[in-house]
Tab-separated table of C-alpha atoms in Angstrom:
chain	number	residue	atom	x	y	z
A	149	MET	CA	-0.242	0.135	0.139
A	150	THR	CA	1.575	3.443	-1.026
A	151	THR	CA	1.180	6.284	1.020
A	152	ALA	CA	-1.118	7.793	-1.045
A	153	SER	CA	-3.475	5.550	-1.225
A	154	LEU	CA	-4.091	5.971	2.927
A	155	PRO	CA	-5.951	9.039	2.793
A	156	ARG	CA	-8.642	7.432	0.822
A	157	THR	CA	-8.068	4.206	2.950
A	158	TRP	CA	-9.069	6.441	5.855
A	159	ARG	CA	-12.166	8.012	4.474
A	160	MET	CA	-13.253	5.015	3.455
A	161	ARG	CA	-13.031	3.610	7.063
A	162	THR	CA	-14.705	6.675	8.093
A	163	GLN	CA	-17.677	6.520	6.310
A	164	LEU	CA	-18.172	2.655	7.020
A	165	SER	CA	-17.637	3.169	10.923
A	166	ALA	CA	-20.714	5.949	10.203
A	167	LEU	CA	-22.677	3.621	8.575
A	168	LEU	CA	-22.183	1.621	11.001
A	169	VAL	CA	-22.904	3.852	13.557
A	170	ALA	CA	-25.908	5.154	11.887
A	171	THR	CA	-27.472	1.452	11.254
A	172	MET	CA	-27.197	0.347	14.635
A	173	LEU	CA	-28.692	3.824	15.880
A	174	LEU	CA	-31.416	2.581	13.461
A	175	THR	CA	-31.870	-0.719	14.643
A	176	VAL	CA	-32.189	0.352	18.259
A	177	ALA	CA	-34.576	2.751	17.521
A	178	VAL	CA	-36.902	0.364	15.520
A	179	VAL	CA	-36.417	-1.639	18.364
A	180	GLY	CA	-37.125	0.692	20.985
A	181	SER	CA	-40.221	2.051	19.167
A	182	ALA	CA	-41.331	-1.704	18.839
A	183	ILE	CA	-41.222	-1.824	23.088
A	184	LEU	CA	-43.046	1.064	23.520
A	185	VAL	CA	-45.770	0.265	21.359
A	186	THR	CA	-46.308	-3.182	23.345
A	187	ARG	CA	-45.853	-1.564	26.528
A	188	LEU	CA	-48.309	1.719	25.922
A	189	PRO	CA	-51.444	-0.823	26.396
A	190	VAL	CA	-50.029	-1.756	29.707
A	191	ILE	CA	-49.024	1.656	30.882
A	192	GLU	CA	-52.304	2.934	30.372
A	193	ARG	CA	-53.876	0.439	31.855
A	194	ASP	CA	-51.438	1.295	34.790
A	195	SER	CA	-52.141	5.022	34.842
A	196	GLN	CA	-55.753	4.130	34.568
A	197	ALA	CA	-55.714	2.163	37.882
A	198	ASP	CA	-53.629	4.705	39.631
A	199	LEU	CA	-55.880	7.514	38.870
A	200	GLN	CA	-59.367	5.134	39.907
A	201	ALA	CA	-57.352	4.411	43.506
A	202	GLU	CA	-56.338	8.234	44.063
A	203	VAL	CA	-59.854	8.850	43.402
A	204	GLU	CA	-61.590	6.079	45.266
A	205	GLN	CA	-58.899	7.372	48.144
A	206	LEU	CA	-60.185	10.869	47.349
A	207	ALA	CA	-63.886	9.766	47.222
A	208	ALA	CA	-63.674	7.634	50.707
A	209	ARG	CA	-61.833	10.743	52.400
A	210	LEU	CA	-64.108	13.368	51.459
A	211	GLU	CA	-67.317	11.259	52.346
A	212	LEU	CA	-65.575	10.863	56.425
A	213	LEU	CA	-65.024	14.382	56.135
A	214	LEU	CA	-68.758	15.479	54.966
A	215	GLY	CA	-70.033	12.505	57.430
A	216	THR	CA	-67.964	14.406	60.381
A	217	ALA	CA	-69.387	17.715	59.277
A	218	GLN	CA	-72.614	16.000	59.424
A	219	SER	CA	-71.966	14.606	62.803
A	220	ARG	CA	-70.598	18.025	63.676
A	221	LEU	CA	-74.158	19.999	62.962
A	222	ALA	CA	-76.593	16.998	64.598
A	223	LEU	CA	-74.111	17.467	68.118
A	224	LEU	CA	-74.404	21.572	67.612
A	225	ASN	CA	-78.302	20.760	67.412
A	226	ALA	CA	-78.367	18.621	70.657
A	227	LEU	CA	-76.292	21.555	72.549
A	228	VAL	CA	-78.370	24.816	71.981
A	229	HIS	CA	-81.317	22.544	72.489
A	230	GLY	CA	-83.557	24.508	74.863
A	231	VAL	CA	-80.630	27.488	75.376
A	232	GLU	CA	-81.124	31.103	75.263
A	233	THR	CA	-79.774	32.972	72.603
A	234	GLY	CA	-77.547	34.602	73.728
A	235	PRO	CA	-75.120	31.651	74.567
A	236	ALA	CA	-76.552	29.625	71.783
A	237	ASN	CA	-75.160	32.101	69.216
A	238	ALA	CA	-71.482	31.487	71.387
A	239	LEU	CA	-71.766	28.212	71.042
A	240	LEU	CA	-72.769	27.760	66.998
A	241	ASP	CA	-69.991	30.584	66.383
A	242	GLU	CA	-67.668	28.121	68.347
A	243	GLY	CA	-68.606	24.924	66.227
A	244	LEU	CA	-68.170	26.872	62.395
A	245	ARG	CA	-64.453	26.403	62.263
A	246	ALA	CA	-63.715	22.120	63.022
A	247	GLY	CA	-63.163	20.386	60.324
A	248	LEU	CA	-64.859	21.198	57.451
A	249	ARG	CA	-65.757	25.036	57.622
A	250	PHE	CA	-69.193	26.731	58.412
A	251	GLU	CA	-69.717	29.653	56.718
A	252	ALA	CA	-72.740	29.701	58.938
A	253	VAL	CA	-74.691	28.004	60.781
A	254	TYR	CA	-78.884	28.749	61.652
A	255	GLN	CA	-80.612	27.416	64.524
A	256	LEU	CA	-84.934	27.470	63.662
A	257	SER	CA	-87.610	27.116	65.631
A	258	PRO	CA	-90.303	24.699	64.272
A	259	ALA	CA	-92.101	27.247	62.422
A	260	GLY	CA	-88.577	28.669	60.589
A	261	VAL	CA	-87.930	31.507	62.873
A	262	VAL	CA	-84.398	31.936	63.267
A	263	GLN	CA	-83.236	31.846	67.247
A	264	ALA	CA	-79.986	31.728	66.986
A	265	ALA	CA	-77.510	32.448	64.859
A	266	GLY	CA	-73.096	31.115	64.623
A	267	LEU	CA	-71.434	33.287	62.319
A	268	LEU	CA	-67.773	33.912	61.303
A	269	ASP	CA	-65.943	37.417	62.288
A	270	GLU	CA	-66.606	38.393	59.110
A	271	TRP	CA	-70.791	38.340	59.088
A	272	GLN	CA	-71.317	39.106	62.679
A	273	PHE	CA	-72.471	42.531	61.711
A	274	ARG	CA	-75.731	40.371	60.303
A	275	ARG	CA	-76.469	38.186	63.772
A	276	LEU	CA	-79.265	41.185	64.646
A	277	ASP	CA	-81.051	40.956	61.271
A	278	LEU	CA	-80.849	37.023	61.420
A	279	VAL	CA	-82.103	36.451	64.348
A	280	GLY	CA	-86.015	36.735	64.706
A	281	SER	CA	-85.820	36.764	60.551
A	282	ASP	CA	-88.541	33.851	59.046
A	283	LEU	CA	-86.820	31.291	57.434
A	284	SER	CA	-89.481	28.807	57.040
A	285	SER	CA	-89.643	29.372	52.823
A	286	ASN	CA	-86.096	28.134	53.267
A	287	SER	CA	-85.711	25.485	50.164
A	288	LEU	CA	-83.340	23.134	53.013
A	289	PHE	CA	-86.356	23.704	56.067
A	290	GLN	CA	-88.605	22.861	53.800
A	291	GLU	CA	-86.898	19.334	52.816
A	292	VAL	CA	-85.715	18.634	56.368
A	293	SER	CA	-89.346	19.271	57.510
A	294	GLN	CA	-90.868	16.563	55.969
A	295	ARG	CA	-88.813	14.284	58.279
A	296	SER	CA	-86.100	13.805	60.749
A	297	GLY	CA	-83.213	13.493	59.800
A	298	THR	CA	-80.205	14.847	57.709
A	299	VAL	CA	-80.519	16.756	54.788
A	300	TRP	CA	-77.888	18.177	51.851
A	301	GLY	CA	-77.970	20.588	49.062
A	302	GLY	CA	-75.739	21.410	46.291
A	303	ARG	CA	-77.194	23.795	44.664
A	304	TYR	CA	-78.775	25.768	47.815
A	305	ARG	CA	-78.981	29.412	48.310
A	306	SER	CA	-76.858	31.495	51.006
A	307	VAL	CA	-78.828	33.310	53.435
A	308	LEU	CA	-75.625	35.627	53.783
A	309	THR	CA	-74.823	36.348	50.213
A	310	GLY	CA	-77.748	35.096	47.964
A	311	LEU	CA	-74.652	32.934	45.824
A	312	ARG	CA	-75.027	29.415	45.278
A	313	ALA	CA	-73.185	27.119	48.356
A	314	LEU	CA	-73.364	23.809	50.350
A	315	GLY	CA	-76.152	23.164	52.688
A	316	LEU	CA	-76.809	20.879	55.627
A	317	ALA	CA	-79.802	20.506	57.654
A	318	VAL	CA	-80.569	18.545	60.500
A	319	ARG	CA	-83.909	18.317	62.449
A	320	ASP	CA	-84.573	16.532	65.662
A	321	GLU	CA	-87.836	14.656	66.927
A	322	GLY	CA	-88.909	17.826	69.032
A	323	GLY	CA	-88.829	19.956	64.525
A	324	GLN	CA	-86.248	22.087	65.680
A	325	VAL	CA	-84.164	22.476	62.697
A	326	LEU	CA	-80.591	23.817	62.089
A	327	ILE	CA	-79.177	24.628	58.977
A	328	ALA	CA	-75.043	25.076	58.425
A	329	GLU	CA	-73.604	26.924	54.519
A	330	VAL	CA	-70.255	25.859	53.359
A	331	SER	CA	-69.045	28.076	50.733
A	332	PRO	CA	-67.565	26.822	47.455
A	333	GLN	CA	-64.318	27.872	48.878
A	334	ALA	CA	-64.308	26.326	51.895
A	335	LEU	CA	-65.350	22.905	49.990
A	336	LEU	CA	-62.847	23.650	47.718
A	337	ARG	CA	-59.796	23.747	50.031
A	338	ALA	CA	-61.507	20.719	52.185
A	339	VAL	CA	-61.028	18.682	48.828
A	340	GLN	CA	-57.436	19.791	48.281
A	341	VAL	CA	-56.500	18.708	51.948
A	342	ALA	CA	-58.645	15.915	51.478
A	343	ALA	CA	-56.613	14.636	47.709
A	344	GLY	CA	-53.456	15.458	49.775
A	345	SER	CA	-49.897	15.323	47.747
A	346	LYS	CA	-52.402	14.347	44.390
A	347	ALA	CA	-54.592	17.111	44.060
A	348	SER	CA	-52.904	18.397	41.533
A	349	SER	CA	-54.023	14.905	39.620
A	350	VAL	CA	-57.150	15.136	40.401
A	351	GLY	CA	-59.807	17.038	38.200
A	352	ILE	CA	-62.601	19.019	40.764
A	353	VAL	CA	-65.942	19.093	38.781
């Protein structure tokens, strides 16, 4: 082999090496694509299963949260039964913030007249207007008055704001009714707390 032929041989080796590398990369890409295609259904099923598990866990936590709120309202109803307006107001005020936050709680007579009201600090100025007012036409009062127990309202109109809210009403055997209001913001915060670290992956409708 002459000295003049070395550059040409070197160029040929370089071209062959480049061709070999390209062929290997293409082979890896084809094999990788084939593996990905075969794995996609499995990955999709696993993702759906994970999401389903997250939704079920969230639903269980929310059910527990709402059940606790229901029990708390029933307890407040028993505590204020027969209590004068002033102490009843104070008891209801104290019962607003534990767990799912209530914006307001109203104690109604069997006729639908507000006997006491628990209010957050920003709504305290409304107490004089609320106590003694007639809420007999309130949708939750009318529904819960037909039977003893608990009634939830997802499209309830807030007495305080007139806006949509989550409403909860309980009625005892004597006909006394307690109505609690939960704002959409408070409910959303509760959902986010219940979702925990998975809050970003679970959509709230």
